[in-house]
mmCIF file of C-alpha atoms and ligand atoms in Angstrom:
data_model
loop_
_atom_site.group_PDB
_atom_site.id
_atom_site.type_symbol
_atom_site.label_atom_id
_atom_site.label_comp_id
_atom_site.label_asym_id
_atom_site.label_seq_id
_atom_site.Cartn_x
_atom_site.Cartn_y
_atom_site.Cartn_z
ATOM 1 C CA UNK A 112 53.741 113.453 74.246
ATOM 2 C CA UNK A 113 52.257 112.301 77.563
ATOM 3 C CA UNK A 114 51.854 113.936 80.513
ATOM 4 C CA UNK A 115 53.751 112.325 83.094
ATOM 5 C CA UNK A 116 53.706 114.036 86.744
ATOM 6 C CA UNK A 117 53.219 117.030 88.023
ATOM 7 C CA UNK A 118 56.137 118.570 90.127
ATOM 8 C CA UNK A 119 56.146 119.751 94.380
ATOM 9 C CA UNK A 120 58.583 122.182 95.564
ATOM 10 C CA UNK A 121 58.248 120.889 99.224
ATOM 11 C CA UNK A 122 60.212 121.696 102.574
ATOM 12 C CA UNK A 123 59.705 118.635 104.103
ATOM 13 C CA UNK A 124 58.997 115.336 102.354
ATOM 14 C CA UNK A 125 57.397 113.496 104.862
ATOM 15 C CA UNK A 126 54.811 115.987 105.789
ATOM 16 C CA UNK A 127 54.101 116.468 102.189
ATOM 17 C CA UNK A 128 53.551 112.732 101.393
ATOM 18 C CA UNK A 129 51.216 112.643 104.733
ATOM 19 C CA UNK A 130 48.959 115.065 103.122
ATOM 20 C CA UNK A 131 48.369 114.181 99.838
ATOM 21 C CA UNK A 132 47.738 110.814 101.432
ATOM 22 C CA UNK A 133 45.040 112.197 103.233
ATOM 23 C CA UNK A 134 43.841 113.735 99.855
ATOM 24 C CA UNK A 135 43.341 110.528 98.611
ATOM 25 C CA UNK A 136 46.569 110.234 96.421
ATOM 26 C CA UNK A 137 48.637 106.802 97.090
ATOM 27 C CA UNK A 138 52.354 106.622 97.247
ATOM 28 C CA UNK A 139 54.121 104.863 94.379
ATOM 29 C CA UNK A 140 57.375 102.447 95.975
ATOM 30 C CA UNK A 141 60.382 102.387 94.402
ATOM 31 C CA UNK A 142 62.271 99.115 93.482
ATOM 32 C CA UNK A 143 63.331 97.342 96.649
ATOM 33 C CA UNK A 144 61.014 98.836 98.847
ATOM 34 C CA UNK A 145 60.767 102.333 100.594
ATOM 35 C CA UNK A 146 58.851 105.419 98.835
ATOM 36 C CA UNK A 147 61.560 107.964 98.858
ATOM 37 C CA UNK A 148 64.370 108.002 96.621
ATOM 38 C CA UNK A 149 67.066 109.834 96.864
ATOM 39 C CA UNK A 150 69.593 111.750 94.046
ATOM 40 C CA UNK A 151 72.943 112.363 94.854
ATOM 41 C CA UNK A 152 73.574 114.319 92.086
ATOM 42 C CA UNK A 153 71.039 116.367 92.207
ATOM 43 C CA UNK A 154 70.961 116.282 96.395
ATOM 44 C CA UNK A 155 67.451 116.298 96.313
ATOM 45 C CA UNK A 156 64.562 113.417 97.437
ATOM 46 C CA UNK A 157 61.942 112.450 95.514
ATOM 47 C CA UNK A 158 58.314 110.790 96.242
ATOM 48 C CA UNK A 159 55.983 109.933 93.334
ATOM 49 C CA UNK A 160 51.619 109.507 94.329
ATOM 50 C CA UNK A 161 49.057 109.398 92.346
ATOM 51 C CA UNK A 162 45.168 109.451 92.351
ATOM 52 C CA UNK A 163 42.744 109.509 89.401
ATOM 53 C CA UNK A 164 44.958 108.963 86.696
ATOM 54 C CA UNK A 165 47.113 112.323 87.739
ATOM 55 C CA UNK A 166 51.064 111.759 89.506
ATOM 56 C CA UNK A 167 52.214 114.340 91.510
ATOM 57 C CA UNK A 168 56.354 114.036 92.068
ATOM 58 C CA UNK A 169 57.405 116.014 95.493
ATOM 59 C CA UNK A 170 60.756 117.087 95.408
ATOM 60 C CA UNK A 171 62.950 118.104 98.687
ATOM 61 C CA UNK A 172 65.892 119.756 98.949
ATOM 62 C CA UNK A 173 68.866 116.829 100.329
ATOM 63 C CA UNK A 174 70.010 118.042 103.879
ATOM 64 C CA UNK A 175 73.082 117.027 102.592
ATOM 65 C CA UNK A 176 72.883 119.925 100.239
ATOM 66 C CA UNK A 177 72.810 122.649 102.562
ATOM 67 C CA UNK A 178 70.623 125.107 100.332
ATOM 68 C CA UNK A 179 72.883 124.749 97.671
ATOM 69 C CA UNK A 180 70.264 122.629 94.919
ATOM 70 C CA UNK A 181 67.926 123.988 92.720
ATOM 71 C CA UNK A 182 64.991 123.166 94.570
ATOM 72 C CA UNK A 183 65.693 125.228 97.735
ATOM 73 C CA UNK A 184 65.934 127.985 95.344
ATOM 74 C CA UNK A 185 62.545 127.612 94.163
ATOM 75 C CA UNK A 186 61.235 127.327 97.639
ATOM 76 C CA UNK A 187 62.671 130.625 98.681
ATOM 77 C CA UNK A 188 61.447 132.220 95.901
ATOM 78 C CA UNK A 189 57.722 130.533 95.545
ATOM 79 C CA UNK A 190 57.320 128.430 98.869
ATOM 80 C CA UNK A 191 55.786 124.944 98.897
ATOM 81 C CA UNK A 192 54.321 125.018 95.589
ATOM 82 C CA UNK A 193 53.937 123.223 92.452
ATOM 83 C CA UNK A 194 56.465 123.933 89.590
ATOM 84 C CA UNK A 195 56.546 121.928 86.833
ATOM 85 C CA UNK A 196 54.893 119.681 84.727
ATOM 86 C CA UNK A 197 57.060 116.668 82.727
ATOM 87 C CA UNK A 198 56.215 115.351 79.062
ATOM 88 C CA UNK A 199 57.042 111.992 78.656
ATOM 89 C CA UNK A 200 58.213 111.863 74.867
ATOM 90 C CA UNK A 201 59.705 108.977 72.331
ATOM 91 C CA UNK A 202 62.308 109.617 70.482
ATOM 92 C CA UNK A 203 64.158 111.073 73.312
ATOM 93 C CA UNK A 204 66.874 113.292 71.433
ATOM 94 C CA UNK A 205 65.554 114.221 68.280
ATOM 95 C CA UNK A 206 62.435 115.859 69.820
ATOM 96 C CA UNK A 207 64.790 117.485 72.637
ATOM 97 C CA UNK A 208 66.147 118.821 69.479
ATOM 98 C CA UNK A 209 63.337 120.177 67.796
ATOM 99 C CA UNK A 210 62.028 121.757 71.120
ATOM 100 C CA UNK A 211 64.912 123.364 71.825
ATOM 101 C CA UNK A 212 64.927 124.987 68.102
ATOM 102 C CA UNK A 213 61.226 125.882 68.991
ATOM 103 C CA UNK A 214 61.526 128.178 71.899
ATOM 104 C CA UNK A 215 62.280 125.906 74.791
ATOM 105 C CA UNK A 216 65.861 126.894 76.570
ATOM 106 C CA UNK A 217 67.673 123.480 77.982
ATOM 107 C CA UNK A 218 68.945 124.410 81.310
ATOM 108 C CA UNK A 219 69.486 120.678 82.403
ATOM 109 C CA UNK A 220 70.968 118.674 79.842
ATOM 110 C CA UNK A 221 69.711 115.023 79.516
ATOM 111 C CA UNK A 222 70.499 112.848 82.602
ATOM 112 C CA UNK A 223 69.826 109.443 84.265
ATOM 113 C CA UNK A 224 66.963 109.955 86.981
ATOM 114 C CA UNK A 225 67.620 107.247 89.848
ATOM 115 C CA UNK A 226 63.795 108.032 90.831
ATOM 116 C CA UNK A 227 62.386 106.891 86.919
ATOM 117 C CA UNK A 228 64.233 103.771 86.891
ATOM 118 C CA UNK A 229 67.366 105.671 85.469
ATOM 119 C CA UNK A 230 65.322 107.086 82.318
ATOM 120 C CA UNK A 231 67.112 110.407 81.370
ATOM 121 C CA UNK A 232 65.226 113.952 82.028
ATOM 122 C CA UNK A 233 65.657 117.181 80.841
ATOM 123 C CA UNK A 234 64.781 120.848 82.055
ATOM 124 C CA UNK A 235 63.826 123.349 79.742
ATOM 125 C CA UNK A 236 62.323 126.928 80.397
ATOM 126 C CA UNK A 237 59.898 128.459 78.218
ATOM 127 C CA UNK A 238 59.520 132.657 78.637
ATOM 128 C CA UNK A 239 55.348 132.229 78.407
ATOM 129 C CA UNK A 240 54.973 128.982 80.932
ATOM 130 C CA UNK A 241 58.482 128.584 82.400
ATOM 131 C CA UNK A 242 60.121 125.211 83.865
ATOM 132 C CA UNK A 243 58.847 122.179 81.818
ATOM 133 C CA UNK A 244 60.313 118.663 82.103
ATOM 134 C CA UNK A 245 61.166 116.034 79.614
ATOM 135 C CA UNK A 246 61.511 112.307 80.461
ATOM 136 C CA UNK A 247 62.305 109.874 78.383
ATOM 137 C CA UNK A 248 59.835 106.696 76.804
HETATM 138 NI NI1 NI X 129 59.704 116.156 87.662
#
């Protein structure tokens, strides 16, 4: 299990990708060009950048969504802020399996992420370290 970003609540996307520029961290682009990619069914954007060996994946509520995704939720409740961490692991399912047998509650079930190349994710929250991310080898 790798550790594969680390996950931004952020307001605005743009201002958020400025910054971390200016920390150093460089943006990653997406197939055919641009640096922010956007999920309709999730009706959030999403920016990868990285620096030093770490990735750091913002996350922006859609317009389109109107406060209604699960990322303006964290924002009213925790502000701009960092929120989860994703595990890269192999053998996608069975180990989604065993985690979820081992304390971890699935409240995302496994599905395509347009901003990994269409590799499937899942959300799970643990009661001792909350949201955690899985993505798919
Ligand atoms: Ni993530």
């Amino acid at each position: 299990m790798k550790i594969h970003h680390i996950g931004y609540a952020v307001k605005d996307i743009e201002k958020a990708k400025t910054i971390f520029e200016k920390l150093g961290f460089m943006s990653e682009s997406k197939r055919g060009g641009g640096y922010i990619t956007f999920d309709p069914v999730r009706q959030i954007n999403i920016c990868f950048l990285h620096r030093d060996g770490y990735r750091i994946e913002l996350v922006s509520p859609a317009p389109s969504s109107a406060g209604t995704d699960a990322v303006s939720r964290i924002i009213k409740k925790i502000g701009n802020s960092p929120y989860h961490i994703c595990y890269e692991i192999n053998d996608f399912d069975n180990t989604l399996e065993e985690l979820t047998q081992s304390g971890f509650t699935m409240f995302l079930p496994p599905m395509e992420a347009p901003a990994l190349g269409d590799r499937r994710v899942a959300f799970c929250m643990n009661p001792s370290i909350g949201i955690v991310e899985f993505l798919e080898e």
